[in-house]
Short mmCIF file of C-alpha atoms (C1' of nucleotides) in Angstrom, two decimals:
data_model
loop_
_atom_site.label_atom_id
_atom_site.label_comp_id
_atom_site.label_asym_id
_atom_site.label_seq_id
_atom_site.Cartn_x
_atom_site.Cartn_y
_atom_site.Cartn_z
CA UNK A 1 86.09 98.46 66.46
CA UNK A 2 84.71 100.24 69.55
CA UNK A 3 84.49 99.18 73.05
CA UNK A 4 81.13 99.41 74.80
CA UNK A 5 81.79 99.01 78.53
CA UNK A 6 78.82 98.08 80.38
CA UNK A 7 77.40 98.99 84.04
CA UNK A 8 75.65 96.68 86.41
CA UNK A 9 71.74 97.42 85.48
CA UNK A 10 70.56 97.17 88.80
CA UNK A 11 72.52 100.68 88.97
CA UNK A 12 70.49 102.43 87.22
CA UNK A 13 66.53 103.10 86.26
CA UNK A 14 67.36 103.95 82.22
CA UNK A 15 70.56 103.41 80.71
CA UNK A 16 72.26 106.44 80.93
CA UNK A 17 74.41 105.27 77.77
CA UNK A 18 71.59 104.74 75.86
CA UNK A 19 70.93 108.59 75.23
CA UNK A 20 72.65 111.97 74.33
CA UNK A 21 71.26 113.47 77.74
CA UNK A 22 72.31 110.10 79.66
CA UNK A 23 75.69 110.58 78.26
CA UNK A 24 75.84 114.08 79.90
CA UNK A 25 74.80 113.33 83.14
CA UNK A 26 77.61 110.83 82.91
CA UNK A 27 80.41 113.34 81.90
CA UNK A 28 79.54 116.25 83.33
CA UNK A 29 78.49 114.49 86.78
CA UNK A 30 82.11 113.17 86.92
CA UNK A 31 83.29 116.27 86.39
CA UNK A 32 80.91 118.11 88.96
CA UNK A 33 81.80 115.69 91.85
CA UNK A 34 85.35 116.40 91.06
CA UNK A 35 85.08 120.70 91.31
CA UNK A 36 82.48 120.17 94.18
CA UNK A 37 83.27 117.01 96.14
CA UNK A 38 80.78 114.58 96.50
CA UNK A 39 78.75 116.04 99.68
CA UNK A 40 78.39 119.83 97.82
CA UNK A 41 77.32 117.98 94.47
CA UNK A 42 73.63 117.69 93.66
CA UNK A 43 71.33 116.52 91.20
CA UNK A 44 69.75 120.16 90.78
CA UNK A 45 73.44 121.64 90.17
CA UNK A 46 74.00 118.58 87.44
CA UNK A 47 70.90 119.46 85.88
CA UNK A 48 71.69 123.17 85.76
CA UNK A 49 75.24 122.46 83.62
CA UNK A 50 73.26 120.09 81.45
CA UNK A 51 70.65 122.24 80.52
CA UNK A 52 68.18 119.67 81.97
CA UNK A 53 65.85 118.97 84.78
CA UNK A 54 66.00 117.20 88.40
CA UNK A 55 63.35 114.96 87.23
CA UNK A 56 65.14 113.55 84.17
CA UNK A 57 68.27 112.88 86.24
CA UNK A 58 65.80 110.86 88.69
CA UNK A 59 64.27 108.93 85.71
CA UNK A 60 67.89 107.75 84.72
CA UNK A 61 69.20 107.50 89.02
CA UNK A 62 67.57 106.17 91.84
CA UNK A 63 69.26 109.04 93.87
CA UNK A 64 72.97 110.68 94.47
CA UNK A 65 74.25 107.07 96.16
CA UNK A 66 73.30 105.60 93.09
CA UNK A 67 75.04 107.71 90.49
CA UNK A 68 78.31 107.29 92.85
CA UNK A 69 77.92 103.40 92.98
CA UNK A 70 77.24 103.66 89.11
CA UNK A 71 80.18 105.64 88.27
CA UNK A 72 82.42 104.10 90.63
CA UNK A 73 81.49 100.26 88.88
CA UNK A 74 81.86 101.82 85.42
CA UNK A 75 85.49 102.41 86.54
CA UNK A 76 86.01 99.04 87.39
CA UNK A 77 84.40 97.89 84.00
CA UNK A 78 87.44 99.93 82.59
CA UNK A 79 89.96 97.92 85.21
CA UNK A 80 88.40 94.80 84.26
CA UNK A 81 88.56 95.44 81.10
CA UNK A 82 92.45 96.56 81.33
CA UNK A 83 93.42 93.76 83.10
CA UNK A 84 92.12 91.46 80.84
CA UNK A 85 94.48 92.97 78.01
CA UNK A 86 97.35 92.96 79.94
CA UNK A 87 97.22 89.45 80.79
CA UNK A 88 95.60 87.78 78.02
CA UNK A 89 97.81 85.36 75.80
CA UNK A 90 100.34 84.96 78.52
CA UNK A 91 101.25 82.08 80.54
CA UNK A 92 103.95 83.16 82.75
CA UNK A 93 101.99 83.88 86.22
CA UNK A 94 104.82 86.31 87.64
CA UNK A 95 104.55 88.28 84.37
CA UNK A 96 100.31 87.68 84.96
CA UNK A 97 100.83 89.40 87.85
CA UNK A 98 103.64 91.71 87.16
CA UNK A 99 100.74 93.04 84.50
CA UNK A 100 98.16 93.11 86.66
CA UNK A 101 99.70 95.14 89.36
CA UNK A 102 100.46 98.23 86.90
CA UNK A 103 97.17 97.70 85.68
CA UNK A 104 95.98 98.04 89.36
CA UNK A 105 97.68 100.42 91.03
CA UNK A 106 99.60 102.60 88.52
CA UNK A 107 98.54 105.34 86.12
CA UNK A 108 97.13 105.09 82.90
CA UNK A 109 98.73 106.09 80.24
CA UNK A 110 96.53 108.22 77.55
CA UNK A 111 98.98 107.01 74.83
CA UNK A 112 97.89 103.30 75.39
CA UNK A 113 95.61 101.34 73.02
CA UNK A 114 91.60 101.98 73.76
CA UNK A 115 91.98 104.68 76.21
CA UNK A 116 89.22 106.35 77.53
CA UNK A 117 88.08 109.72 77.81
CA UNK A 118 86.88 110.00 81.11
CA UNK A 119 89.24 107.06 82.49
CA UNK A 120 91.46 109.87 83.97
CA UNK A 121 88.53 111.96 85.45
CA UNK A 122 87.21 108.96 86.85
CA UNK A 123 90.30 107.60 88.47
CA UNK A 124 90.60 111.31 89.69
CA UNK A 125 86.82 110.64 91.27
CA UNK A 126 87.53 107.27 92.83
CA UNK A 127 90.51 108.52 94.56
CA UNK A 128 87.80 110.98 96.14
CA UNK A 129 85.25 109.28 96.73
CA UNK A 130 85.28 105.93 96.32
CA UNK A 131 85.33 105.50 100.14
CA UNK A 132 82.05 107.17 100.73
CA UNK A 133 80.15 104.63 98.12
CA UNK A 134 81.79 101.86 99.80
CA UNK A 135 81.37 102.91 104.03
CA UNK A 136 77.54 103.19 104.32
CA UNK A 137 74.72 101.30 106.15
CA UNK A 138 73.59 99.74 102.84
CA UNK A 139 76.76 98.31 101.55
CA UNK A 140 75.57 94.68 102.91
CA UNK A 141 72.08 95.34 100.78
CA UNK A 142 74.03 96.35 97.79
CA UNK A 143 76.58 93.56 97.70
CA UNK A 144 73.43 91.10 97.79
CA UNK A 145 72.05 92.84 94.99
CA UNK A 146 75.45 91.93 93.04
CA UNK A 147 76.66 95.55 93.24
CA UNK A 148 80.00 94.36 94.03
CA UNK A 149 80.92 91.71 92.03
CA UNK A 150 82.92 92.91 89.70
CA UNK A 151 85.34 94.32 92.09
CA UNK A 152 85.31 91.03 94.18
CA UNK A 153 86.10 88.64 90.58
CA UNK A 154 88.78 91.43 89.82
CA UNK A 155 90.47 90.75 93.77
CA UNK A 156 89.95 87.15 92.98
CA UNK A 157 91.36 87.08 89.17
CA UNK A 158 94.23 88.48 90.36
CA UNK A 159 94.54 86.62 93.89
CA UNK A 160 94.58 83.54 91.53
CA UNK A 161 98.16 84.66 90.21
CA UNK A 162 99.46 85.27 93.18
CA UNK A 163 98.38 81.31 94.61
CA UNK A 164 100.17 80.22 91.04
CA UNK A 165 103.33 81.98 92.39
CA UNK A 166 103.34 80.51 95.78
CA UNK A 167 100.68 78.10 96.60
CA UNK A 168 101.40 78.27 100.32
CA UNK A 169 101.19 82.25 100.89
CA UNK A 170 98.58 82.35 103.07
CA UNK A 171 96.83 86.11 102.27
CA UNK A 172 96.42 86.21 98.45
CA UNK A 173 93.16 88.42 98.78
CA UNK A 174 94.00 90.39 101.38
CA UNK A 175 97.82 91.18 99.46
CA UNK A 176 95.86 91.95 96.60
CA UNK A 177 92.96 94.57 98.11
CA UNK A 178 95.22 96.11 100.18
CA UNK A 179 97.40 97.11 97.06
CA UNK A 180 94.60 98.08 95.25
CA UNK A 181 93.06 100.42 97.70
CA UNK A 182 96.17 101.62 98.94
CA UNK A 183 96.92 102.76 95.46
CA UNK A 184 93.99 105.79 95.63
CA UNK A 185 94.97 105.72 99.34
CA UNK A 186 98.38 107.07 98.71
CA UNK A 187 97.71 109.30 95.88
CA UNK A 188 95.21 111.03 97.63
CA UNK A 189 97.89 111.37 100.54
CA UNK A 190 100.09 112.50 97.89
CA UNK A 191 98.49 115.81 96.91
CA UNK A 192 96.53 116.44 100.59
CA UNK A 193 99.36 115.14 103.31
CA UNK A 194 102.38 114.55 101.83
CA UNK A 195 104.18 113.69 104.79
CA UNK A 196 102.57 110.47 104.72
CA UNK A 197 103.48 109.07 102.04
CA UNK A 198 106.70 108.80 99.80
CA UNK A 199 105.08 109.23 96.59
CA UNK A 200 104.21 112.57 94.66
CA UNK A 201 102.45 113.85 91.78
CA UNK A 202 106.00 114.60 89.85
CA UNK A 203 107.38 111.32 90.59
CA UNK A 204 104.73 108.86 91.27
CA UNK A 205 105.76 105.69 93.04
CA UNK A 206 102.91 103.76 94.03
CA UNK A 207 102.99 101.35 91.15
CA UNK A 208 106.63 100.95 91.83
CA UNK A 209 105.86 100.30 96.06
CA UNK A 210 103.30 97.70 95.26
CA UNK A 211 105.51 95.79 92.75
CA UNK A 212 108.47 95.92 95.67
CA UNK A 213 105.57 94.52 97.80
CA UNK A 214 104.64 91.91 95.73
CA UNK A 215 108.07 90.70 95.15
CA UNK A 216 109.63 90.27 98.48
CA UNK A 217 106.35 88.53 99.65
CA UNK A 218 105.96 86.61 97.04
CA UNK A 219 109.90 85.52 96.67
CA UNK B 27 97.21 107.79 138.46
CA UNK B 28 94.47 108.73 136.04
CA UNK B 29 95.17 108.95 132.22
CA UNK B 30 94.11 111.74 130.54
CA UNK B 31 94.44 112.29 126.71
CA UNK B 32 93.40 115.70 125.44
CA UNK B 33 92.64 116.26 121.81
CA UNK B 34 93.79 119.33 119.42
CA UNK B 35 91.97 122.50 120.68
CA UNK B 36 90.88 123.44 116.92
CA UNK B 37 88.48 120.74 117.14
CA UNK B 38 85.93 122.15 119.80
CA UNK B 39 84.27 125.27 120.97
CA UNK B 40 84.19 124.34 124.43
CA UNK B 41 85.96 121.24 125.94
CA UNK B 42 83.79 118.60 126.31
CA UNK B 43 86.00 116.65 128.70
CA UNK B 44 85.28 119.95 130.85
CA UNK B 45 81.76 118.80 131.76
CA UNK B 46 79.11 115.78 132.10
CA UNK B 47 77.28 116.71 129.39
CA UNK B 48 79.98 117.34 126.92
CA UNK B 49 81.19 113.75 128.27
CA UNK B 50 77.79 112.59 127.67
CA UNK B 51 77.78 113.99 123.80
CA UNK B 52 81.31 112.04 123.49
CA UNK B 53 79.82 108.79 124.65
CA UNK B 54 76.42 108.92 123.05
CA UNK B 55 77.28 110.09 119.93
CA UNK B 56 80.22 107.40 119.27
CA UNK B 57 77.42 104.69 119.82
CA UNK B 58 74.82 106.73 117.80
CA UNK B 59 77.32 107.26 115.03
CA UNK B 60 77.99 103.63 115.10
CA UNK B 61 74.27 102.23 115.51
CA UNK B 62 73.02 105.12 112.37
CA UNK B 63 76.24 105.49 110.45
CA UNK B 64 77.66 109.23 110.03
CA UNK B 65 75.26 110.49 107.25
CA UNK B 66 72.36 109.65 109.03
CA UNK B 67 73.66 110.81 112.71
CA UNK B 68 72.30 114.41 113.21
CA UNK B 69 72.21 116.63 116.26
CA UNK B 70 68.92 116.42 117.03
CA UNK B 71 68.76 112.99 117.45
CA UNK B 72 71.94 112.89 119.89
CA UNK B 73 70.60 116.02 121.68
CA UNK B 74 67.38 113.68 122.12
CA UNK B 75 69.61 110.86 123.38
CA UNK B 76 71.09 113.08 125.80
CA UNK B 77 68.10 114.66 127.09
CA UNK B 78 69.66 118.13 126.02
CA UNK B 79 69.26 120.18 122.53
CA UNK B 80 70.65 121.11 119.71
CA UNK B 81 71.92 124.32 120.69
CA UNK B 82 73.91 122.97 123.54
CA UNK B 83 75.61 120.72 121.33
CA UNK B 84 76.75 123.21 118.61
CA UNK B 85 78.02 125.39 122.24
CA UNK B 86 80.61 122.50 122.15
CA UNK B 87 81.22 122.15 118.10
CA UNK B 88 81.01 123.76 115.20
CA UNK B 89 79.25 121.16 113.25
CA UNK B 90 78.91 117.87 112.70
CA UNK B 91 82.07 117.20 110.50
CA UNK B 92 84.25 118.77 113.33
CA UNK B 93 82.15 116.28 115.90
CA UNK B 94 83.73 113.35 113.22
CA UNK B 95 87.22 114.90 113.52
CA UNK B 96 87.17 114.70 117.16
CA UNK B 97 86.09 111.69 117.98
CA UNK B 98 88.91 110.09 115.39
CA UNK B 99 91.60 112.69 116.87
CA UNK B 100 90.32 111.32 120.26
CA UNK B 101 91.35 107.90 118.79
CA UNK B 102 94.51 109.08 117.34
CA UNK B 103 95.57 110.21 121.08
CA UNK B 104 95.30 106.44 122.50
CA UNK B 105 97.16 105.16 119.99
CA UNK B 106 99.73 107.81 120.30
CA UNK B 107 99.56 106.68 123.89
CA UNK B 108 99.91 103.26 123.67
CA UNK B 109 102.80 103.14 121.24
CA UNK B 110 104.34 105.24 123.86
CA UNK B 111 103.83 103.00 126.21
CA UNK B 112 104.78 99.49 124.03
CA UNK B 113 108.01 101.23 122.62
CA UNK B 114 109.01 103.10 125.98
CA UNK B 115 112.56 101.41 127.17
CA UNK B 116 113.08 99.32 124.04
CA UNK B 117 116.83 99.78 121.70
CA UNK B 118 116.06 97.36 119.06
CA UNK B 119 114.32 99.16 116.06
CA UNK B 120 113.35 95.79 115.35
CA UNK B 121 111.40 94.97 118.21
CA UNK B 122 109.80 98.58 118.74
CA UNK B 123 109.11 98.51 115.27
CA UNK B 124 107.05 95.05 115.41
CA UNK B 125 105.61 96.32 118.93
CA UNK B 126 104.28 99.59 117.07
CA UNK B 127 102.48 97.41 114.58
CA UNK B 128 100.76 95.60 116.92
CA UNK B 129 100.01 98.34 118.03
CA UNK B 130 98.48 100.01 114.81
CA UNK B 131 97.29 96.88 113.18
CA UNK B 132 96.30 94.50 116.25
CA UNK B 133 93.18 94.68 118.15
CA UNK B 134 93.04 96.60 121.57
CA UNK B 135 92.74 93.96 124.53
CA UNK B 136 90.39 94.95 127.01
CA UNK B 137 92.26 93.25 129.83
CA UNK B 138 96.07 95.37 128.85
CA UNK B 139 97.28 98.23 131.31
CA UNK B 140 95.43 101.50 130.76
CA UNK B 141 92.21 100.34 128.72
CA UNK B 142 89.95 102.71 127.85
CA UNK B 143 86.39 101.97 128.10
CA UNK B 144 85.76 104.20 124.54
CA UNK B 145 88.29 102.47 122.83
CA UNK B 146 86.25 99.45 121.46
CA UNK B 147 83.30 101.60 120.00
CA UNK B 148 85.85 104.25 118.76
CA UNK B 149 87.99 101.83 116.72
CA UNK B 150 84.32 100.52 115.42
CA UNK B 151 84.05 104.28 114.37
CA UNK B 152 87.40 104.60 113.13
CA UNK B 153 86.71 102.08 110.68
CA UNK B 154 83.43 102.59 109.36
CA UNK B 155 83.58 106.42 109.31
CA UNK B 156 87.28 107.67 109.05
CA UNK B 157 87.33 107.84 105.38
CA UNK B 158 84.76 110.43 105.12
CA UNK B 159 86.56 112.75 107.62
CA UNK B 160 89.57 112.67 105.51
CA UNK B 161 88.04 112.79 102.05
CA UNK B 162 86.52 116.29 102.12
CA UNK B 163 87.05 119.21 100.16
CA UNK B 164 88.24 120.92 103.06
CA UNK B 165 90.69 118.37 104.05
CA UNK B 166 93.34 121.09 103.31
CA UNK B 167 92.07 123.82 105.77
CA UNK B 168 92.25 121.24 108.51
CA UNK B 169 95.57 120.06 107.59
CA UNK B 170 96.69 123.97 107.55
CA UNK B 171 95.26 123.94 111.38
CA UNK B 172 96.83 121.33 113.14
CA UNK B 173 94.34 118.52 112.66
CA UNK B 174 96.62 115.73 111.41
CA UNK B 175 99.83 116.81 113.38
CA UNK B 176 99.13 113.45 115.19
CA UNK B 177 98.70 111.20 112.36
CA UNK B 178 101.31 112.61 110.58
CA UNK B 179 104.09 112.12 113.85
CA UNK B 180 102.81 108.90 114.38
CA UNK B 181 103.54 107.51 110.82
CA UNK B 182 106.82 109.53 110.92
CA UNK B 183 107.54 108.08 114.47
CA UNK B 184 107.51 104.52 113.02
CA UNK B 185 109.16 105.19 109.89
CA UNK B 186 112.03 106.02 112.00
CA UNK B 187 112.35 102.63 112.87
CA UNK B 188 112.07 101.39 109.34
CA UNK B 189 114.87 103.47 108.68
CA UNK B 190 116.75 102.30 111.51
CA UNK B 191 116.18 98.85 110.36
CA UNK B 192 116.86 99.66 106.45
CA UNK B 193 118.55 103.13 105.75
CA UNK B 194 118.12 102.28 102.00
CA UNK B 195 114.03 101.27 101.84
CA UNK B 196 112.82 104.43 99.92
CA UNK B 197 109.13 104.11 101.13
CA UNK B 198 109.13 104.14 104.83
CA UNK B 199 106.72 106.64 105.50
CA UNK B 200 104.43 104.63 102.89
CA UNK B 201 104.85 101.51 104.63
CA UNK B 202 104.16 102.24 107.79
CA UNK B 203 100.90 104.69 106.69
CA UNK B 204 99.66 101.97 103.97
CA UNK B 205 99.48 99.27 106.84
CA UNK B 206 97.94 101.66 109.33
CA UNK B 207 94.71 102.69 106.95
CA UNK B 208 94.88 99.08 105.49
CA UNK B 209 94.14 97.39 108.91
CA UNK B 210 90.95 99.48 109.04
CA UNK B 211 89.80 98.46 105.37
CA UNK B 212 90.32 94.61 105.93
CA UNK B 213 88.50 94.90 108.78
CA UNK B 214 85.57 96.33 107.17
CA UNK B 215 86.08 93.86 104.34
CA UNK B 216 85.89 91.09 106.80
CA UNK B 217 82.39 91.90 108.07
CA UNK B 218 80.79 93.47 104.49
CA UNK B 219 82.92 91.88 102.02
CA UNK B 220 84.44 88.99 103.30
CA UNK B 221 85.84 87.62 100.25
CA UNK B 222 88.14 90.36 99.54
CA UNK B 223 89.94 89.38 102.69
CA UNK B 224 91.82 86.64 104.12
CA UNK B 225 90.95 87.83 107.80
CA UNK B 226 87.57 87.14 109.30
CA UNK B 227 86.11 88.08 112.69
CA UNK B 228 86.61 85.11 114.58
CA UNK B 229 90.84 84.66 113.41
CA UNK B 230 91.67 88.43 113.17
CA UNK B 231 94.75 88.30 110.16
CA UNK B 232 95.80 91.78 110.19
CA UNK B 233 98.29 91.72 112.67
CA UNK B 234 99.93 89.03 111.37
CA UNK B 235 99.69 90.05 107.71
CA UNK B 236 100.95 93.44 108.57
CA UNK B 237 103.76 91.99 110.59
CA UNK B 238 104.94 89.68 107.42
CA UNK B 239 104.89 92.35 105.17
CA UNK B 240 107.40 94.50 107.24
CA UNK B 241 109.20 91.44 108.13
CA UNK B 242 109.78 90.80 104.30
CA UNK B 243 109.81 94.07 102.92
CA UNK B 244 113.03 94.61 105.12
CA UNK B 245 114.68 91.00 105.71
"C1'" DC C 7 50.87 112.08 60.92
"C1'" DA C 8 49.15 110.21 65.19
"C1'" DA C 9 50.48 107.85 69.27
"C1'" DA C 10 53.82 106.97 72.47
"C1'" DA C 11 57.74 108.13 74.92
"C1'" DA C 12 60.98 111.31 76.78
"C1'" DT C 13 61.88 115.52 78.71
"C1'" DA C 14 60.87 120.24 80.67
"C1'" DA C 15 58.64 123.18 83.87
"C1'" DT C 16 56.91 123.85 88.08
"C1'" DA C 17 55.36 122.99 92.66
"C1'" DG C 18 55.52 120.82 96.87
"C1'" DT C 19 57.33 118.15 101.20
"C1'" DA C 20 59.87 116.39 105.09
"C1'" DA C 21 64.28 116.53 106.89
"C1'" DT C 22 68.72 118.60 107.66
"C1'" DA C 23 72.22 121.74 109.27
"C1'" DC C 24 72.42 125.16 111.07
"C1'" DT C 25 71.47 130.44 113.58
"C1'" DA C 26 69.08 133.39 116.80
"C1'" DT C 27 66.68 134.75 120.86
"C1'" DC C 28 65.24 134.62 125.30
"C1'" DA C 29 64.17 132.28 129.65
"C1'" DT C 30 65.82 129.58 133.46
"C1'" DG C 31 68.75 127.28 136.60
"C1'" DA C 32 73.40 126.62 138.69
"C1'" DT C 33 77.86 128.52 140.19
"C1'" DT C 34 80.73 131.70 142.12
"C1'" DG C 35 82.93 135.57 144.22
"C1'" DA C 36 82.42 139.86 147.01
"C1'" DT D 27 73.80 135.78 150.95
"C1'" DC D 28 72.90 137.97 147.03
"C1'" DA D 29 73.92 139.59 142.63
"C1'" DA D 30 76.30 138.69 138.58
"C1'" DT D 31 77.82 135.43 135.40
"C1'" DC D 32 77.58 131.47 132.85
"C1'" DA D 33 75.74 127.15 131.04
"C1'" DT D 34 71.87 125.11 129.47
"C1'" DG D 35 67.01 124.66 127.86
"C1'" DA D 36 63.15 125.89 125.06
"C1'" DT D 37 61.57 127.52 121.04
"C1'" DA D 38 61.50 129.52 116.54
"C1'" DG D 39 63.21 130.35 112.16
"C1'" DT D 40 65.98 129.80 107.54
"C1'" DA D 41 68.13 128.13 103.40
"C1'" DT D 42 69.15 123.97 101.31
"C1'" DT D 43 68.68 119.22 100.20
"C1'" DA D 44 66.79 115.05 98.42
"C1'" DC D 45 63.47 113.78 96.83
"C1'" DT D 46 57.95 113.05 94.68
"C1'" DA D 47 54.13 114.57 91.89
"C1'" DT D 48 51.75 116.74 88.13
"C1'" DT D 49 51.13 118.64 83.87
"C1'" DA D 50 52.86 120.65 79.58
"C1'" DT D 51 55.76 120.30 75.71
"C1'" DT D 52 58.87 118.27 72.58
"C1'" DT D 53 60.89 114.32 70.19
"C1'" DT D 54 60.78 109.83 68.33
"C1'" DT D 55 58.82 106.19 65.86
"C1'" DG D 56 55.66 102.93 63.48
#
DNA sequence: CAAAAATAATAGTAATACTATCATGATTGA
DNA sequence: TCAATCATGATAGTATTACTATTATTTTTG
């Protein structure tokens, strides 16, 4: 059995799965945007460590925004995908949850079942950048071309637990987001300005904050 | 009485609170920021808005990223001051703790004590924009000069009061920083991506969300 | 094996993020 | 009041970026 995990087409021109130099535009762009940050990375450098061209990249991208949005969703395909295991065949919404929340906001675990090679790399580039995908002037033409779906059923998936739990609680997206992006929020915080946050790389408590979070509100 | 709030001197060549058209630059470009979004805000164009150039402006700062940086240090300062003022004379940790929030997580009234006329279009920046201030490569650098003393005391300041409240809560620090970035995100949320909130434009929820969380979290 | 498709190689463009130079106008202090 | 200083304006220039365009070459496929 293998797991194809599928991108939103409308994020890319040519499926950049569907080809050995699509695949390495995919790995080695993750890994670029990582060393260089996502303002110093460009398509020329990418095609220089793939042995490639500008113009291929541009067949397979619309431009740099693109590749971001694209990467950024095939993370959430991974999420989604995650979250799916973790809660499927149970009926017990506070354990539905309970899942869902390590799923969310802790680390994965390259021992689990159907882990995926770039998953960490990519969780390493959303921490980054995910931010500069999501605050531009297009994001309002993007979500109407269904960019953002996925992340929104995730929020809502998830939200649907927590209204289980206690019908009356009155912010069950809002509980849910905030965890979420907090999550890269305070990882990121973690490594850069540690004095914000009470989490570290050795000891990593985020997953551990948002399940207090979850649990006091929820109670 | 005038109020004057001066921002971290690593941030500018030459004061621009020191002269009308460094005022000018400070006004201008928040609103140009805000009307073109940070990637597409240049120089030129402000220098044009200004009737001044290019050159002037880089007299004043070193680029455009240290331009970003001052504008949301300039922010940082008013909210610095205004959790002065809203915990000034207060004993109860539990009431200048809930003051503080409203504080970080409310919405500025133009019609409270002190208003400043910037403060509006700067929290409008602050929310679509301070993300990719923070997420650079040279995030690091910054920190090593001075440029998030402010954040960093005011999340500490606050904690304090968590701690008053709750000596044992290990996550103060996170609480208090998690809320403070998360009131920004909802309210982008609200106007882009609505349905990953619970808050909306017309009935701001962040306050009040914020204010449950702590009020649970600690109970 | 020929046709089609994908990729490589190369060139070119407008805009950006600056740096540099010199002229001019305003301020100030002797 | 006049010269010196300083801030600003005007203008030019540069390397890089984010693309687009064209043509040649290689690879795939029926």
């Amino acid at each position: 059995m293998s797991i194809t995990i599928q991108v939103n087409a409308n994020l890319f021109l040519k499926d950049p799965k569907s080809s050995d130099i699509g695949l390495k535009m995919l790995k080695e762009g993750i890994d670029l945007i990582n060393v260089l940050g996502f303002e110093a990375f460009t398509f020329k450098k990418l095609a220089q460590n793939i042995q490639s061209t500008e113009a291929t990249i541009y067949r397979y991208f619309e431009n740099k925004h693109s590749f971001l949005l694209y990467l950024i969703n095939w993370y959430w395909e991974i999420i989604a995908y995650r979250l799916m295991l973790a809660t499927a065949n149970i009926e017990d919404p506070r354990l539905k949850l309970s899942n869902s929340i390590r799923v969310l906001t802790g680390l994965p675990d390259p021992a689990q079942f159907g882990f995926i090679a770039e998953e960490l790399s990519l969780k390493q580039l959303v921490i980054q950048e995910s931010g500069k995908a999501l605050h531009t002037k297009s994001v309002d033409l993007e979500n109407q071309d269904g960019i953002y779906l996925l992340y929104k059923s995730i929020v809502s998936t998830v939200a649907t637990y927590v209204k289980q739990l206690n019908p009356t609680f009155p912010y069950p997206e809002m509980l849910i987001s905030t965890l979420m992006e907090n999550a890269n929020q305070q990882r990121f915080f973690s490594v850069h300005l540690p004095r914000l946050t009470n989490s570290n790389p050795e000891k990593d408590a985020v997953e551990a904050f948002s399940q207090l979070i979850i649990q006091k509100v929820l109670e």
